[in-house]
Coordinates of C-alpha atoms and ligand atoms in Angstrom, one line a residue:
M18 CA 0.1 -0.2 -0.1
T19 CA 1.4 3.3 -1.0
S20 CA -1.4 5.7 0.0
L21 CA -3.8 5.7 3.0
T22 CA -6.6 7.8 3.5
L23 CA -7.8 7.9 7.0
T24 CA -10.6 9.5 9.1
L25 CA -9.1 12.4 10.9
P26 CA -7.2 11.1 14.1
D27 CA -7.0 12.6 17.4
D28 CA -4.2 12.5 19.9
W29 CA -5.3 11.0 23.4
H30 CA -2.2 12.3 25.4
I31 CA 0.0 15.2 24.4
H32 CA 2.2 17.9 26.3
L33 CA 1.5 21.7 24.4
R34 CA 3.3 23.6 27.4
D35 CA 2.5 27.3 27.7
E36 CA 3.2 30.6 26.2
E37 CA 5.9 31.0 23.8
A38 CA 6.1 27.4 23.2
L39 CA 2.5 27.2 21.6
P40 CA 2.9 28.5 18.3
T41 CA 5.3 25.5 17.6
T42 CA 3.2 22.8 19.4
V43 CA -0.2 23.9 18.6
T44 CA 0.6 24.4 14.8
D45 CA 2.3 20.7 14.6
I46 CA -0.6 18.9 16.2
A47 CA -3.2 20.9 14.4
R48 CA -1.7 19.7 11.0
W49 CA -3.1 16.1 11.6
A50 CA -5.3 16.0 14.6
G51 CA -8.8 16.9 14.9
R52 CA -8.5 16.9 19.2
A53 CA -5.9 16.4 21.3
I54 CA -6.0 15.7 25.4
V55 CA -3.8 18.5 26.6
M56 CA -1.9 17.4 29.9
P57 CA -2.1 19.6 32.9
N58 CA 1.5 19.5 34.0
L59 CA 2.6 23.2 33.3
K60 CA 4.7 24.8 35.7
D61 CA 2.2 26.0 37.6
P62 CA -0.4 22.8 37.2
V63 CA -3.6 23.2 35.8
R64 CA -5.9 22.5 39.0
T65 CA -9.2 24.1 38.3
V66 CA -11.7 24.3 35.9
A67 CA -11.0 28.4 35.5
D68 CA -7.5 27.2 35.2
A69 CA -8.3 24.8 32.4
L70 CA -10.7 27.3 30.4
A71 CA -8.2 30.2 30.7
Y72 CA -5.3 27.5 29.2
R73 CA -7.6 26.5 26.5
Q74 CA -8.0 30.0 25.3
R75 CA -4.3 30.5 25.1
I76 CA -4.3 27.3 23.0
L77 CA -6.8 28.5 20.8
A78 CA -5.2 31.9 20.3
A79 CA -2.2 30.3 18.9
R80 CA -4.1 27.9 16.5
P81 CA -2.8 28.5 12.8
A82 CA -5.6 30.7 11.1
E83 CA -8.5 28.4 10.0
S84 CA -7.7 25.3 11.8
C85 CA -10.3 23.7 13.5
F86 CA -8.3 21.7 16.3
E87 CA -9.9 21.4 19.4
P88 CA -7.8 20.9 22.9
L89 CA -9.6 18.7 25.2
M90 CA -8.7 19.4 28.6
T91 CA -7.9 18.0 31.6
L92 CA -7.4 18.7 35.2
Y93 CA -4.3 17.9 37.6
L94 CA -5.1 15.9 40.3
T95 CA -3.2 17.0 44.0
D96 CA -3.6 15.9 47.7
S97 CA -6.2 18.8 48.0
T98 CA -8.5 18.1 44.8
T99 CA -12.0 18.1 46.4
V100 CA -15.3 16.2 45.4
E101 CA -17.0 19.4 44.5
S102 CA -14.1 20.2 41.9
V103 CA -14.9 16.9 40.3
A104 CA -18.5 17.8 40.0
E105 CA -17.5 21.0 38.3
A106 CA -15.1 19.1 35.8
A107 CA -18.0 17.1 35.2
Q108 CA -20.1 19.7 34.1
S109 CA -17.8 21.5 31.7
P110 CA -18.1 20.6 28.3
F111 CA -14.1 21.6 28.1
V112 CA -13.0 19.2 30.6
Q113 CA -12.4 15.3 29.6
G114 CA -10.4 13.9 32.6
I115 CA -8.4 14.4 35.5
K116 CA -4.7 13.4 35.5
L117 CA -3.2 11.3 38.2
Y118 CA 0.9 11.8 38.5
P119 CA 2.3 10.1 41.4
A120 CA 4.5 12.9 43.1
G121 CA 8.2 13.1 41.5
A122 CA 7.4 10.3 38.8
T123 CA 7.9 12.5 35.8
T124 CA 8.5 16.4 34.6
N125 CA 6.6 19.0 36.7
S126 CA 5.0 16.3 39.0
A127 CA 6.1 17.8 42.4
A128 CA 2.3 18.7 43.0
G129 CA 1.3 15.1 42.2
V130 CA -0.4 12.8 44.6
T131 CA 1.4 11.3 47.5
A132 CA -1.0 8.9 49.0
L133 CA -3.8 7.7 46.3
K134 CA -5.8 6.2 48.8
A135 CA -6.4 9.2 50.9
L136 CA -7.9 10.5 47.4
Y137 CA -10.5 7.7 47.3
P138 CA -13.5 10.0 47.9
V139 CA -12.4 12.1 45.0
I140 CA -11.7 8.8 42.9
E141 CA -15.7 7.9 43.8
A142 CA -16.6 11.2 42.7
M143 CA -15.1 10.6 39.1
E144 CA -16.6 7.2 39.1
K145 CA -20.2 8.6 40.0
H146 CA -19.9 11.8 37.6
D147 CA -18.2 9.4 34.7
L148 CA -15.3 11.5 34.5
P149 CA -12.0 9.4 33.5
L150 CA -9.0 9.4 35.5
L151 CA -5.8 9.6 33.4
I152 CA -3.1 7.7 34.9
H153 CA 0.8 8.0 34.8
G154 CA 1.5 4.5 36.0
E155 CA 4.6 4.3 37.5
V156 CA 5.5 3.9 41.3
T157 CA 8.4 6.4 42.6
D158 CA 9.8 4.2 45.4
A159 CA 13.5 4.9 45.6
D160 CA 14.1 1.1 45.7
C161 CA 12.2 0.0 42.9
D162 CA 14.2 -0.6 39.9
I163 CA 13.4 2.2 37.1
F164 CA 12.4 -0.8 34.8
D165 CA 10.1 -2.5 36.7
R166 CA 8.2 0.5 37.8
E167 CA 5.3 0.3 35.6
K168 CA 4.6 -3.4 36.9
A169 CA 5.0 -2.4 40.3
F170 CA 2.2 0.1 39.6
I171 CA -0.3 -2.2 38.5
D172 CA 0.3 -4.4 41.3
T173 CA 0.2 -2.1 44.0
A174 CA -1.9 0.7 42.9
L175 CA -4.0 -0.4 39.6
I176 CA -5.4 -3.6 40.6
P177 CA -7.0 -2.1 43.8
L178 CA -7.9 1.1 42.4
T179 CA -9.8 -0.7 39.7
A180 CA -11.2 -3.5 41.8
E181 CA -12.5 -0.7 44.2
F182 CA -14.2 1.3 41.5
P183 CA -15.1 -1.2 38.9
A184 CA -17.2 1.7 37.0
L185 CA -14.4 4.1 36.6
S186 CA -12.9 4.9 33.6
V187 CA -9.5 4.6 33.4
V188 CA -6.8 5.7 30.7
F189 CA -3.4 4.0 31.6
E190 CA -1.4 6.3 29.9
H191 CA 1.5 5.6 27.4
I192 CA 2.0 1.9 28.8
T193 CA 5.4 0.3 27.7
T194 CA 5.2 -3.1 29.0
R195 CA 3.6 -6.4 28.3
D196 CA 2.5 -6.6 31.8
A197 CA 0.5 -3.2 30.8
V198 CA -1.0 -4.8 27.6
Q199 CA -2.3 -7.9 29.4
F200 CA -3.7 -5.7 32.1
V201 CA -5.8 -3.9 29.8
E202 CA -6.7 -6.9 27.7
A203 CA -8.1 -8.5 30.9
G204 CA -9.8 -5.6 32.1
S205 CA -13.4 -4.2 31.7
D206 CA -14.6 -1.9 28.9
R207 CA -14.0 1.0 31.2
I208 CA -10.1 0.4 31.2
A209 CA -7.9 1.6 28.0
A210 CA -4.3 2.6 27.4
T211 CA -2.7 5.2 24.9
V212 CA 0.6 4.1 23.1
T213 CA 3.1 6.5 22.1
A214 CA 5.2 6.3 18.6
H215 CA 8.6 6.2 20.2
H216 CA 7.9 3.3 22.4
L217 CA 6.6 1.4 19.2
L218 CA 9.6 2.5 17.5
Y219 CA 12.4 2.2 19.8
N220 CA 13.5 0.1 22.8
R221 CA 16.3 0.6 25.5
N222 CA 19.1 -0.7 23.6
D223 CA 18.2 2.4 20.9
L224 CA 18.6 4.5 24.2
F225 CA 21.9 3.2 25.2
V226 CA 24.2 1.1 22.7
G227 CA 26.5 3.3 21.1
G228 CA 26.4 5.9 23.3
I229 CA 23.5 7.5 25.3
K230 CA 20.7 9.1 23.1
P231 CA 19.1 11.9 25.5
H232 CA 16.4 12.7 22.6
L233 CA 15.1 9.3 23.3
F234 CA 15.1 9.5 27.3
C235 CA 11.3 9.8 28.3
L236 CA 9.5 8.4 31.2
P237 CA 8.2 5.7 31.2
V238 CA 12.1 5.0 30.1
L239 CA 12.0 2.8 27.2
K240 CA 12.0 -1.2 28.0
R241 CA 13.6 -4.2 26.6
D242 CA 12.6 -5.5 23.0
Q243 CA 10.1 -8.4 24.3
H244 CA 7.9 -5.1 25.6
Q245 CA 8.0 -3.2 22.5
L246 CA 6.9 -6.4 20.4
A247 CA 4.0 -6.7 22.9
L248 CA 3.1 -3.3 22.2
R249 CA 3.4 -3.5 18.7
R250 CA 1.1 -6.9 18.9
A251 CA -1.6 -4.9 20.8
V252 CA -1.9 -1.9 18.9
T253 CA -2.4 -3.8 15.6
S254 CA -4.6 -6.4 16.9
G255 CA -7.8 -4.3 16.5
H256 CA -8.3 -4.2 20.2
P257 CA -10.7 -1.1 20.9
R258 CA -9.2 -0.3 24.0
F259 CA -5.8 0.9 22.7
F260 CA -5.5 4.2 21.1
L261 CA -3.1 6.9 19.9
G262 CA -1.7 9.1 22.5
T263 CA 1.7 10.4 21.5
D264 CA 2.9 12.2 25.0
S265 CA 4.8 14.5 22.7
A266 CA 6.9 16.4 25.0
P267 CA 9.1 19.4 24.1
H268 CA 12.2 20.4 25.9
T269 CA 14.7 22.8 24.9
R270 CA 17.7 21.1 23.4
Q271 CA 20.0 22.5 26.3
D272 CA 17.5 20.8 28.9
K273 CA 17.6 17.5 27.1
E274 CA 21.8 17.5 26.4
S275 CA 22.4 18.2 30.0
S276 CA 24.4 16.3 32.7
C277 CA 20.7 15.9 34.4
G278 CA 18.7 15.7 31.0
C279 CA 14.9 16.0 31.0
A280 CA 12.4 13.2 30.1
G281 CA 10.4 13.7 27.2
C282 CA 10.5 13.3 23.4
Y283 CA 8.8 15.5 20.9
T284 CA 7.1 13.8 18.1
A285 CA 4.1 16.1 17.1
H286 CA 5.7 17.3 14.0
A287 CA 5.5 13.7 12.3
A288 CA 3.6 11.3 14.9
L289 CA 1.1 10.2 12.3
E290 CA 4.0 9.2 9.9
L291 CA 5.9 7.8 12.4
Y292 CA 2.9 5.4 13.7
A293 CA 2.5 5.0 10.1
E294 CA 5.8 3.1 9.9
V295 CA 5.1 0.9 12.4
F296 CA 1.7 -0.4 11.1
D297 CA 3.5 -0.6 7.7
E298 CA 6.2 -2.8 9.1
E299 CA 3.9 -4.7 11.3
H300 CA 2.0 -5.3 7.9
S301 CA -1.3 -3.9 9.6
L302 CA -1.9 -0.6 7.9
D303 CA -5.3 -1.6 7.7
Q304 CA -5.7 -1.5 11.8
L305 CA -3.9 2.2 11.8
E306 CA -7.3 4.1 11.5
R307 CA -8.9 2.1 14.3
F308 CA -6.3 3.0 16.4
A309 CA -5.8 6.6 15.4
S310 CA -9.4 7.7 14.8
F311 CA -12.1 5.5 16.3
N312 CA -10.9 3.7 19.6
G313 CA -10.2 7.1 21.2
P314 CA -13.6 8.7 20.6
D315 CA -15.3 5.5 21.2
F316 CA -14.0 5.2 24.5
Y317 CA -14.4 9.2 25.6
Q318 CA -17.7 8.8 24.2
L319 CA -17.4 11.3 21.9
P320 CA -18.2 11.5 18.1
R321 CA -15.4 10.5 15.4
N322 CA -14.1 13.2 13.4
S323 CA -15.5 13.7 10.0
G324 CA -12.7 15.1 8.0
T325 CA -10.0 12.8 6.5
V326 CA -6.0 12.8 6.0
T327 CA -4.2 11.2 3.3
L328 CA -0.7 9.5 3.9
E329 CA 1.7 8.5 1.1
K330 CA 4.7 6.2 1.4
V331 CA 7.2 8.8 0.3
S332 CA 10.1 9.3 2.5
Q333 CA 10.7 12.9 4.2
E334 CA 13.6 14.4 6.0
V335 CA 12.9 15.6 9.5
P336 CA 14.7 19.1 10.1
A337 CA 17.7 19.0 12.5
D338 CA 15.9 21.3 15.0
L339 CA 12.7 23.4 15.5
P340 CA 11.9 26.8 17.2
L341 CA 10.6 26.5 20.7
G342 CA 9.8 30.0 21.6
S343 CA 13.6 31.8 21.6
Q344 CA 15.0 28.1 21.8
R345 CA 15.3 25.4 19.9
L346 CA 14.2 21.4 20.5
I347 CA 15.4 18.6 18.7
P348 CA 12.5 16.3 17.3
L349 CA 12.5 12.7 17.1
R350 CA 14.5 11.5 14.3
A351 CA 15.9 15.0 13.6
G352 CA 18.5 15.0 10.5
E353 CA 16.8 11.4 9.4
R354 CA 14.2 10.4 7.4
V355 CA 10.5 9.1 7.9
Q356 CA 9.1 6.7 5.5
W357 CA 5.6 8.3 5.0
T358 CA 4.2 11.7 4.6
L359 CA 1.2 13.4 5.1
M360 CA -0.1 14.8 1.9
R361 CA -3.3 16.2 2.7
S362 CA -5.7 17.0 5.6
I363 CA -9.7 17.8 4.9
Ligands
DOR12 O1 8.7 11.6 29.1 C1 7.9 12.5 29.5 N1 7.9 13.7 29.4 N2 7.3 11.7 30.2 C2 6.2 12.4 31.1 O2 5.3 11.4 31.8 C3 6.0 13.9 31.2 C4 6.6 14.3 29.6 C5 7.0 15.9 29.9 O3 6.0 16.7 30.5 O4 7.8 16.2 29.7
ZN13 ZN1 3.0 12.7 29.1

């Protein structure tokens, strides 16, 4: 297959950041996605509906002329989130979920949750109001090996949580392990997962062999190849509860190429083309539309998009860097080629 037309996709997990980053991040996502779930981990987190509405306006102001791109907003769960704020969020047509970061798990997660059980009344309210909980699923215990943190989270937090709240909608974000795939497959129809392009394309050898590649460092960290292959099988299987979430996360070149480099891969510039590479390699291009355009809106109970995008199997070179406000960021595949190109978006 050399040409592929899909219903306009959505991105169910992205970091757009704020202020001077928005012209780059919003332009890139608006090129190929109708909507995106926007992460709330700004330096000052998006905690309230009022914060989310103000942030949404800043994103809309950065949209290219004539773009119909719609940001879908999320709130940041903290130890002081209240049952009342859940009710308010559930009533807002602009807020689609609440994001759980275990405190200290990743970028801008210092205000995250320190004791999940103490928040069970808030989670109960989310279940009652049918507001999805979006989860960064890693434990933060210093003595847990970084490669085991996702599985430990499943065992110690996710299994008890989903048993206690069986009707709660849970999106297990950016899964990286076979254990997470099995957890979702065995779960109810209220449990889904997003999968990034970088976790499908790369494994930890790509991160370390031949020298450390700071631009492939993300959290959860890339795992061994058996896990990468389990993710590839899951997304190409046609299973309805795996869907596209890039976790595209811009950091400046300086912040990545540092003695203590930040976590995050920037993929919004070519994400759909990168996913197409994976599905092509797996001889499953016929499954891409479900993953990119159907499974997400069906899970979130939103309408599927009505436009289309057309991809062709024509390779393109990724620029060596991109602007990020007054600084530069290094996108995934910088200076290298991607095997597919987005030709048209209607
Ligand atoms: O790699 C990551 N980058 N993982 C996250 O969970 C957060 C993100 C960011 O905000 O940079
Ligand atoms: Zn993320």
